[in-house]
Amino acid sequence: MTTATTAPATTGQPLLELDGLRKEFGTRHTNVAVAGVSLQVQEGETLALVGESGCGKTTLTRLLLGLLDPTAGSVRFDGRDLATLTAPQLRAVRRQMQVVLQDPYSSMNPRMRITDIVAEPLVTHEPEARGRRARARNRERVGELLEAVGLDAAIQDRYPHEFSGGQRQRVSIARALALRPRLLVLDEPTSALDVSVQATVLDLLADLQRQLGLTYVFVSHNLAVVAQVADRVAVMSRGSLVEVGEAATVLRTPQHPYTRRLLDAVPVLDPRKGRRAARRAAAPTGEAGR
């Protein structure tokens, strides 16, 4: 199936570049939500963006998706500065940057059938996907997307409330893949799911990344999940990046006091084992039992 086997060509340069990115809100009393963030995301990697609530993660992801205009600095996608693009050019770039939100239920219209939910990006961005004549072709494409995320193509006429949280999140992922993007921003994609379901969704995301050559920006506060999925970690505090590095290095030997506090806050039955558990989770395969 084309949807699940075609990987995008790589360019040899960072897919996403943030340079001195700053975002301020307010006029009389300015609130700095993002303060001079510079970061590169390589094509095909998973970069985890971690930090406590209110640290600026959500604002940063909206900036990199082009949903907010920065106060200063720039966002470059595949070498192109988003601020310099015309409206049609920006629309074309946005096809390649999709998002999977934390709560799959609230991100769907409960009155829409699954077939229309998954096909919505196609109808929005592709003129040939609009109108009655395109409906049969859209259903075929939606069926392929649903099967790619482990769901039965026959569920298309059902509604979101008829599915479990894990199934709804798979539908959200299918929708995000509809336009064959290169970058997925995964905003706490498993935090609303049961632990057992989290594992299956993470496995699915890993499989899709291998098959499609996707690049992930994975936003999370769960360091156990981050240790499982991330190639690199960027730690954010009060709008700034305080530590960036390889996931195993950052989680095993954190350099910044804030990162150490995050690791110490990992919930375990025995608090004395918290740091040890985080280090085991971040260890390369074969080292965890040493």
mmCIF file of C-alpha atoms in Angstrom:
data_model
loop_
_atom_site.group_PDB
_atom_site.id
_atom_site.type_symbol
_atom_site.label_atom_id
_atom_site.label_comp_id
_atom_site.label_asym_id
_atom_site.label_seq_id
_atom_site.Cartn_x
_atom_site.Cartn_y
_atom_site.Cartn_z
ATOM 1 C CA MET A 1 0.000 0.000 0.000
ATOM 2 C CA THR A 2 1.431 3.380 -0.984
ATOM 3 C CA THR A 3 0.415 5.071 2.256
ATOM 4 C CA ALA A 4 2.474 2.702 4.383
ATOM 5 C CA THR A 5 5.554 2.100 2.262
ATOM 6 C CA THR A 6 6.650 5.329 0.591
ATOM 7 C CA ALA A 7 9.293 7.262 2.531
ATOM 8 C CA PRO A 8 10.081 10.870 1.619
ATOM 9 C CA ALA A 9 13.432 11.673 0.072
ATOM 10 C CA THR A 10 15.971 13.183 2.460
ATOM 11 C CA THR A 11 17.770 16.445 1.706
ATOM 12 C CA GLY A 12 20.859 16.140 3.915
ATOM 13 C CA GLN A 13 19.970 19.290 5.870
ATOM 14 C CA PRO A 14 17.872 19.694 9.034
ATOM 15 C CA LEU A 15 14.201 19.342 8.250
ATOM 16 C CA LEU A 16 13.271 21.909 10.901
ATOM 17 C CA GLU A 17 15.379 24.822 12.168
ATOM 18 C CA LEU A 18 14.393 27.254 14.904
ATOM 19 C CA ASP A 19 16.673 30.285 15.182
ATOM 20 C CA GLY A 20 16.370 32.719 18.086
ATOM 21 C CA LEU A 21 12.652 32.072 18.320
ATOM 22 C CA ARG A 22 10.829 34.399 20.693
ATOM 23 C CA LYS A 23 7.142 34.875 21.431
ATOM 24 C CA GLU A 24 5.662 37.582 23.618
ATOM 25 C CA PHE A 25 2.022 38.062 24.564
ATOM 26 C CA GLY A 26 0.413 41.254 25.816
ATOM 27 C CA THR A 27 1.291 44.896 25.332
ATOM 28 C CA ARG A 28 1.369 46.750 28.647
ATOM 29 C CA HIS A 29 2.435 43.718 30.666
ATOM 30 C CA THR A 30 4.472 41.502 28.379
ATOM 31 C CA ASN A 31 4.559 37.767 28.997
ATOM 32 C CA VAL A 32 7.505 36.009 27.351
ATOM 33 C CA ALA A 33 6.301 32.502 26.499
ATOM 34 C CA VAL A 34 9.287 31.497 24.341
ATOM 35 C CA ALA A 35 12.634 33.178 24.892
ATOM 36 C CA GLY A 36 15.238 32.874 22.149
ATOM 37 C CA VAL A 37 14.949 29.175 21.303
ATOM 38 C CA SER A 38 17.371 27.805 18.696
ATOM 39 C CA LEU A 39 17.028 24.152 17.731
ATOM 40 C CA GLN A 40 17.469 21.807 14.794
ATOM 41 C CA VAL A 41 15.480 18.657 14.063
ATOM 42 C CA GLN A 42 17.080 16.206 11.673
ATOM 43 C CA GLU A 43 14.968 14.366 9.125
ATOM 44 C CA GLY A 44 13.929 10.916 10.341
ATOM 45 C CA GLU A 45 14.689 11.489 14.028
ATOM 46 C CA THR A 46 12.463 11.759 17.086
ATOM 47 C CA LEU A 47 13.138 14.855 19.144
ATOM 48 C CA ALA A 48 11.388 14.884 22.510
ATOM 49 C CA LEU A 49 10.432 18.271 23.932
ATOM 50 C CA VAL A 50 10.019 17.934 27.695
ATOM 51 C CA GLY A 51 9.245 20.217 30.600
ATOM 52 C CA GLU A 52 6.608 20.953 33.194
ATOM 53 C CA SER A 53 3.227 22.501 32.401
ATOM 54 C CA GLY A 54 3.500 26.191 31.538
ATOM 55 C CA CYS A 55 7.115 26.019 30.395
ATOM 56 C CA GLY A 56 6.273 27.080 26.827
ATOM 57 C CA LYS A 57 6.113 23.720 25.007
ATOM 58 C CA THR A 58 2.688 24.320 23.473
ATOM 59 C CA THR A 59 3.554 27.830 22.304
ATOM 60 C CA LEU A 60 6.778 26.543 20.754
ATOM 61 C CA THR A 61 4.966 23.821 18.820
ATOM 62 C CA ARG A 62 2.425 26.349 17.528
ATOM 63 C CA LEU A 63 5.280 28.539 16.356
ATOM 64 C CA LEU A 64 7.045 25.734 14.529
ATOM 65 C CA LEU A 65 3.777 24.712 12.860
ATOM 66 C CA GLY A 66 3.221 28.276 11.674
ATOM 67 C CA LEU A 67 0.050 28.658 13.738
ATOM 68 C CA LEU A 68 1.546 31.635 15.603
ATOM 69 C CA ASP A 69 3.797 34.401 14.311
ATOM 70 C CA PRO A 70 7.017 34.818 16.309
ATOM 71 C CA THR A 71 7.869 38.120 17.938
ATOM 72 C CA ALA A 72 11.445 37.537 16.818
ATOM 73 C CA GLY A 73 13.511 34.797 15.241
ATOM 74 C CA SER A 74 12.642 32.394 12.463
ATOM 75 C CA VAL A 75 11.270 28.943 11.665
ATOM 76 C CA ARG A 76 12.730 27.177 8.644
ATOM 77 C CA PHE A 77 11.173 24.020 7.237
ATOM 78 C CA ASP A 78 13.266 22.170 4.681
ATOM 79 C CA GLY A 79 15.377 25.311 4.326
ATOM 80 C CA ARG A 80 12.449 27.686 3.761
ATOM 81 C CA ASP A 81 11.692 30.502 6.198
ATOM 82 C CA LEU A 82 7.964 30.325 6.954
ATOM 83 C CA ALA A 83 7.777 34.109 7.395
ATOM 84 C CA THR A 84 8.876 34.713 3.788
ATOM 85 C CA LEU A 85 6.329 32.403 2.149
ATOM 86 C CA THR A 86 3.238 33.558 0.325
ATOM 87 C CA ALA A 87 -0.131 32.189 1.441
ATOM 88 C CA PRO A 88 -0.179 29.445 -1.258
ATOM 89 C CA GLN A 89 3.420 28.485 -0.440
ATOM 90 C CA LEU A 90 2.671 28.319 3.282
ATOM 91 C CA ARG A 91 -0.391 26.188 2.573
ATOM 92 C CA ALA A 92 1.787 23.756 0.614
ATOM 93 C CA VAL A 93 4.309 23.558 3.458
ATOM 94 C CA ARG A 94 1.574 22.939 6.026
ATOM 95 C CA ARG A 95 0.609 19.755 4.165
ATOM 96 C CA GLN A 96 3.977 18.390 5.247
ATOM 97 C CA MET A 97 3.566 19.352 8.934
ATOM 98 C CA GLN A 98 0.756 17.620 10.803
ATOM 99 C CA VAL A 99 -0.174 17.263 14.464
ATOM 100 C CA VAL A 100 -1.611 14.547 16.709
ATOM 101 C CA LEU A 101 -3.203 16.035 19.822
ATOM 102 C CA GLN A 102 -3.373 14.768 23.379
ATOM 103 C CA ASP A 103 -7.102 14.023 23.607
ATOM 104 C CA PRO A 104 -8.289 12.168 20.506
ATOM 105 C CA TYR A 105 -11.958 12.609 21.382
ATOM 106 C CA SER A 106 -11.956 16.394 21.770
ATOM 107 C CA SER A 107 -9.988 16.750 18.526
ATOM 108 C CA MET A 108 -12.823 15.129 16.539
ATOM 109 C CA ASN A 109 -16.275 16.402 15.634
ATOM 110 C CA PRO A 110 -18.593 13.906 17.382
ATOM 111 C CA ARG A 111 -21.201 14.390 14.656
ATOM 112 C CA MET A 112 -18.858 13.356 11.856
ATOM 113 C CA ARG A 113 -18.348 9.782 10.731
ATOM 114 C CA ILE A 114 -14.844 8.334 10.780
ATOM 115 C CA THR A 115 -14.640 8.426 6.979
ATOM 116 C CA ASP A 116 -15.232 12.198 6.964
ATOM 117 C CA ILE A 117 -12.894 12.823 9.889
ATOM 118 C CA VAL A 118 -9.956 11.052 8.238
ATOM 119 C CA ALA A 119 -10.741 12.513 4.801
ATOM 120 C CA GLU A 120 -11.019 16.087 6.099
ATOM 121 C CA PRO A 121 -7.371 17.020 5.311
ATOM 122 C CA LEU A 122 -7.806 15.652 1.788
ATOM 123 C CA VAL A 123 -10.959 17.688 1.212
ATOM 124 C CA THR A 124 -9.269 20.800 2.626
ATOM 125 C CA HIS A 125 -6.062 20.583 0.599
ATOM 126 C CA GLU A 126 -6.918 18.619 -2.552
ATOM 127 C CA PRO A 127 -9.572 19.975 -4.964
ATOM 128 C CA GLU A 128 -9.946 16.544 -6.575
ATOM 129 C CA ALA A 129 -11.076 15.137 -3.206
ATOM 130 C CA ARG A 130 -14.145 17.386 -3.087
ATOM 131 C CA GLY A 131 -17.659 16.714 -4.309
ATOM 132 C CA ARG A 132 -19.852 13.658 -4.604
ATOM 133 C CA ARG A 133 -17.808 12.080 -7.369
ATOM 134 C CA ALA A 134 -14.736 11.997 -5.132
ATOM 135 C CA ARG A 135 -16.488 10.246 -2.249
ATOM 136 C CA ALA A 136 -15.784 6.685 -3.412
ATOM 137 C CA ARG A 137 -12.116 7.505 -4.007
ATOM 138 C CA ASN A 138 -11.886 9.158 -0.585
ATOM 139 C CA ARG A 139 -13.396 6.087 1.104
ATOM 140 C CA GLU A 140 -10.800 3.889 -0.539
ATOM 141 C CA ARG A 141 -7.997 6.154 0.637
ATOM 142 C CA VAL A 142 -9.464 6.360 4.156
ATOM 143 C CA GLY A 143 -9.684 2.570 4.261
ATOM 144 C CA GLU A 144 -5.979 2.332 3.418
ATOM 145 C CA LEU A 145 -5.099 4.829 6.122
ATOM 146 C CA LEU A 146 -7.168 3.017 8.752
ATOM 147 C CA GLU A 147 -5.523 -0.294 7.893
ATOM 148 C CA ALA A 148 -2.103 1.378 8.096
ATOM 149 C CA VAL A 149 -2.785 2.218 11.764
ATOM 150 C CA GLY A 150 -4.168 -1.210 12.619
ATOM 151 C CA LEU A 151 -7.906 -0.572 12.258
ATOM 152 C CA ASP A 152 -10.500 -2.267 10.059
ATOM 153 C CA ALA A 153 -11.435 -0.295 6.942
ATOM 154 C CA ALA A 154 -15.073 -1.274 7.584
ATOM 155 C CA ILE A 155 -15.402 1.111 10.553
ATOM 156 C CA GLN A 156 -15.721 4.179 8.341
ATOM 157 C CA ASP A 157 -19.428 4.755 8.906
ATOM 158 C CA ARG A 158 -19.184 4.716 12.686
ATOM 159 C CA TYR A 159 -18.807 7.695 15.040
ATOM 160 C CA PRO A 160 -15.976 8.603 17.474
ATOM 161 C CA HIS A 161 -17.977 7.739 20.611
ATOM 162 C CA GLU A 162 -18.174 4.120 19.464
ATOM 163 C CA PHE A 163 -14.450 3.560 19.955
ATOM 164 C CA SER A 164 -12.005 3.262 22.820
ATOM 165 C CA GLY A 165 -9.418 5.941 23.536
ATOM 166 C CA GLY A 166 -6.660 3.931 21.882
ATOM 167 C CA GLN A 167 -8.754 3.357 18.765
ATOM 168 C CA ARG A 168 -9.634 7.054 18.569
ATOM 169 C CA GLN A 169 -5.974 7.960 18.799
ATOM 170 C CA ARG A 170 -5.263 5.592 15.902
ATOM 171 C CA VAL A 171 -7.941 7.418 13.916
ATOM 172 C CA SER A 172 -6.194 10.710 14.778
ATOM 173 C CA ILE A 173 -2.907 9.304 13.511
ATOM 174 C CA ALA A 174 -4.587 8.094 10.314
ATOM 175 C CA ARG A 175 -5.960 11.599 9.762
ATOM 176 C CA ALA A 176 -2.521 13.117 10.319
ATOM 177 C CA LEU A 177 -1.038 10.767 7.706
ATOM 178 C CA ALA A 178 -3.652 11.553 5.056
ATOM 179 C CA LEU A 179 -1.517 14.175 3.285
ATOM 180 C CA ARG A 180 1.687 12.113 3.503
ATOM 181 C CA PRO A 181 3.501 14.597 5.784
ATOM 182 C CA ARG A 182 7.205 14.601 6.575
ATOM 183 C CA LEU A 183 6.874 15.989 10.117
ATOM 184 C CA LEU A 184 4.455 14.958 12.855
ATOM 185 C CA VAL A 185 4.148 16.995 16.038
ATOM 186 C CA LEU A 186 2.925 14.545 18.672
ATOM 187 C CA ASP A 187 1.514 16.564 21.574
ATOM 188 C CA GLU A 188 1.319 14.193 24.564
ATOM 189 C CA PRO A 189 -0.185 11.519 22.260
ATOM 190 C CA THR A 190 -0.406 8.802 24.925
ATOM 191 C CA SER A 191 -1.024 10.710 28.162
ATOM 192 C CA ALA A 192 -4.821 10.290 27.961
ATOM 193 C CA LEU A 193 -4.542 6.522 27.422
ATOM 194 C CA ASP A 194 -4.267 3.552 29.753
ATOM 195 C CA VAL A 195 -0.710 2.296 30.252
ATOM 196 C CA SER A 196 -1.346 -0.929 28.333
ATOM 197 C CA VAL A 197 -2.790 1.036 25.406
ATOM 198 C CA GLN A 198 0.094 3.519 25.490
ATOM 199 C CA ALA A 199 2.532 0.759 24.590
ATOM 200 C CA THR A 200 0.589 -0.306 21.491
ATOM 201 C CA VAL A 201 0.280 3.286 20.248
ATOM 202 C CA LEU A 202 4.007 3.894 20.780
ATOM 203 C CA ASP A 203 4.801 0.703 18.876
ATOM 204 C CA LEU A 204 2.543 1.878 16.053
ATOM 205 C CA LEU A 205 4.289 5.260 15.884
ATOM 206 C CA ALA A 206 7.689 3.538 15.762
ATOM 207 C CA ASP A 207 6.537 1.252 12.930
ATOM 208 C CA LEU A 208 5.121 4.173 10.945
ATOM 209 C CA GLN A 209 8.313 6.144 11.373
ATOM 210 C CA ARG A 210 10.380 3.269 9.981
ATOM 211 C CA GLN A 211 7.989 2.674 7.079
ATOM 212 C CA LEU A 212 7.431 6.287 6.072
ATOM 213 C CA GLY A 213 10.660 7.980 7.123
ATOM 214 C CA LEU A 214 8.718 10.368 9.357
ATOM 215 C CA THR A 215 10.263 12.986 11.614
ATOM 216 C CA TYR A 216 8.692 13.383 15.061
ATOM 217 C CA VAL A 217 8.633 16.242 17.539
ATOM 218 C CA PHE A 218 7.329 14.379 20.569
ATOM 219 C CA VAL A 219 6.000 16.636 23.331
ATOM 220 C CA SER A 220 5.779 14.913 26.700
ATOM 221 C CA HIS A 221 6.251 15.240 30.426
ATOM 222 C CA ASN A 222 6.557 11.452 30.853
ATOM 223 C CA LEU A 223 10.279 10.705 30.942
ATOM 224 C CA ALA A 224 9.697 6.953 30.859
ATOM 225 C CA VAL A 225 7.956 7.360 27.498
ATOM 226 C CA VAL A 226 10.620 9.791 26.313
ATOM 227 C CA ALA A 227 13.345 7.272 27.135
ATOM 228 C CA GLN A 228 11.540 4.711 24.999
ATOM 229 C CA VAL A 229 10.918 6.800 21.874
ATOM 230 C CA ALA A 230 13.385 9.690 21.627
ATOM 231 C CA ASP A 231 16.675 9.972 19.746
ATOM 232 C CA ARG A 232 17.348 13.392 21.283
ATOM 233 C CA VAL A 233 15.820 15.364 24.130
ATOM 234 C CA ALA A 234 15.295 19.114 24.459
ATOM 235 C CA VAL A 235 14.466 20.228 28.004
ATOM 236 C CA MET A 236 12.449 23.423 28.313
ATOM 237 C CA SER A 237 12.006 25.652 31.367
ATOM 238 C CA ARG A 238 10.397 29.095 31.553
ATOM 239 C CA GLY A 239 10.382 29.528 27.796
ATOM 240 C CA SER A 240 14.029 28.596 27.249
ATOM 241 C CA LEU A 241 15.893 25.425 26.376
ATOM 242 C CA VAL A 242 18.148 24.497 29.270
ATOM 243 C CA GLU A 243 19.569 21.234 27.939
ATOM 244 C CA VAL A 244 19.646 19.476 24.558
ATOM 245 C CA GLY A 245 21.373 16.217 23.738
ATOM 246 C CA GLU A 246 21.191 12.539 22.933
ATOM 247 C CA ALA A 247 18.348 10.945 24.889
ATOM 248 C CA ALA A 248 20.496 8.353 26.656
ATOM 249 C CA THR A 249 23.059 10.970 27.694
ATOM 250 C CA VAL A 250 20.553 13.526 28.960
ATOM 251 C CA LEU A 251 18.502 10.975 30.895
ATOM 252 C CA ARG A 252 21.459 9.115 32.384
ATOM 253 C CA THR A 253 23.806 12.017 33.114
ATOM 254 C CA PRO A 254 21.785 15.261 33.107
ATOM 255 C CA GLN A 255 23.875 18.416 33.303
ATOM 256 C CA HIS A 256 21.284 21.033 34.208
ATOM 257 C CA PRO A 257 19.738 21.175 37.707
ATOM 258 C CA TYR A 258 16.246 21.479 36.207
ATOM 259 C CA THR A 259 16.700 18.267 34.209
ATOM 260 C CA ARG A 260 17.893 16.521 37.353
ATOM 261 C CA ARG A 261 14.781 17.699 39.191
ATOM 262 C CA LEU A 262 12.579 16.331 36.420
ATOM 263 C CA LEU A 263 14.287 12.961 36.679
ATOM 264 C CA ASP A 264 14.007 12.952 40.463
ATOM 265 C CA ALA A 265 10.273 13.567 40.099
ATOM 266 C CA VAL A 266 9.695 10.378 38.072
ATOM 267 C CA PRO A 267 7.075 8.471 40.138
ATOM 268 C CA VAL A 268 8.241 5.089 41.436
ATOM 269 C CA LEU A 269 7.223 2.906 44.359
ATOM 270 C CA ASP A 270 10.609 3.420 45.998
ATOM 271 C CA PRO A 271 11.784 7.045 45.527
ATOM 272 C CA ARG A 272 15.395 5.946 46.044
ATOM 273 C CA LYS A 273 15.165 3.959 42.811
ATOM 274 C CA GLY A 274 13.880 6.831 40.674
ATOM 275 C CA ARG A 275 17.164 7.945 39.139
ATOM 276 C CA ARG A 276 18.291 4.328 38.721
ATOM 277 C CA ALA A 277 15.045 3.449 36.909
ATOM 278 C CA ALA A 278 15.388 6.414 34.567
ATOM 279 C CA ARG A 279 18.970 5.438 33.759
ATOM 280 C CA ARG A 280 17.929 1.842 33.049
ATOM 281 C CA ALA A 281 15.172 3.070 30.749
ATOM 282 C CA ALA A 282 17.638 5.217 28.834
ATOM 283 C CA ALA A 283 20.314 2.520 28.559
ATOM 284 C CA PRO A 284 21.005 1.086 25.085
ATOM 285 C CA THR A 285 19.654 -2.413 24.433
ATOM 286 C CA GLY A 286 21.709 -4.939 26.308
ATOM 287 C CA GLU A 287 22.910 -2.574 29.025
ATOM 288 C CA ALA A 288 19.743 -2.331 31.105
ATOM 289 C CA GLY A 289 20.490 -5.449 33.069
ATOM 290 C CA ARG A 290 24.087 -4.601 33.906
#
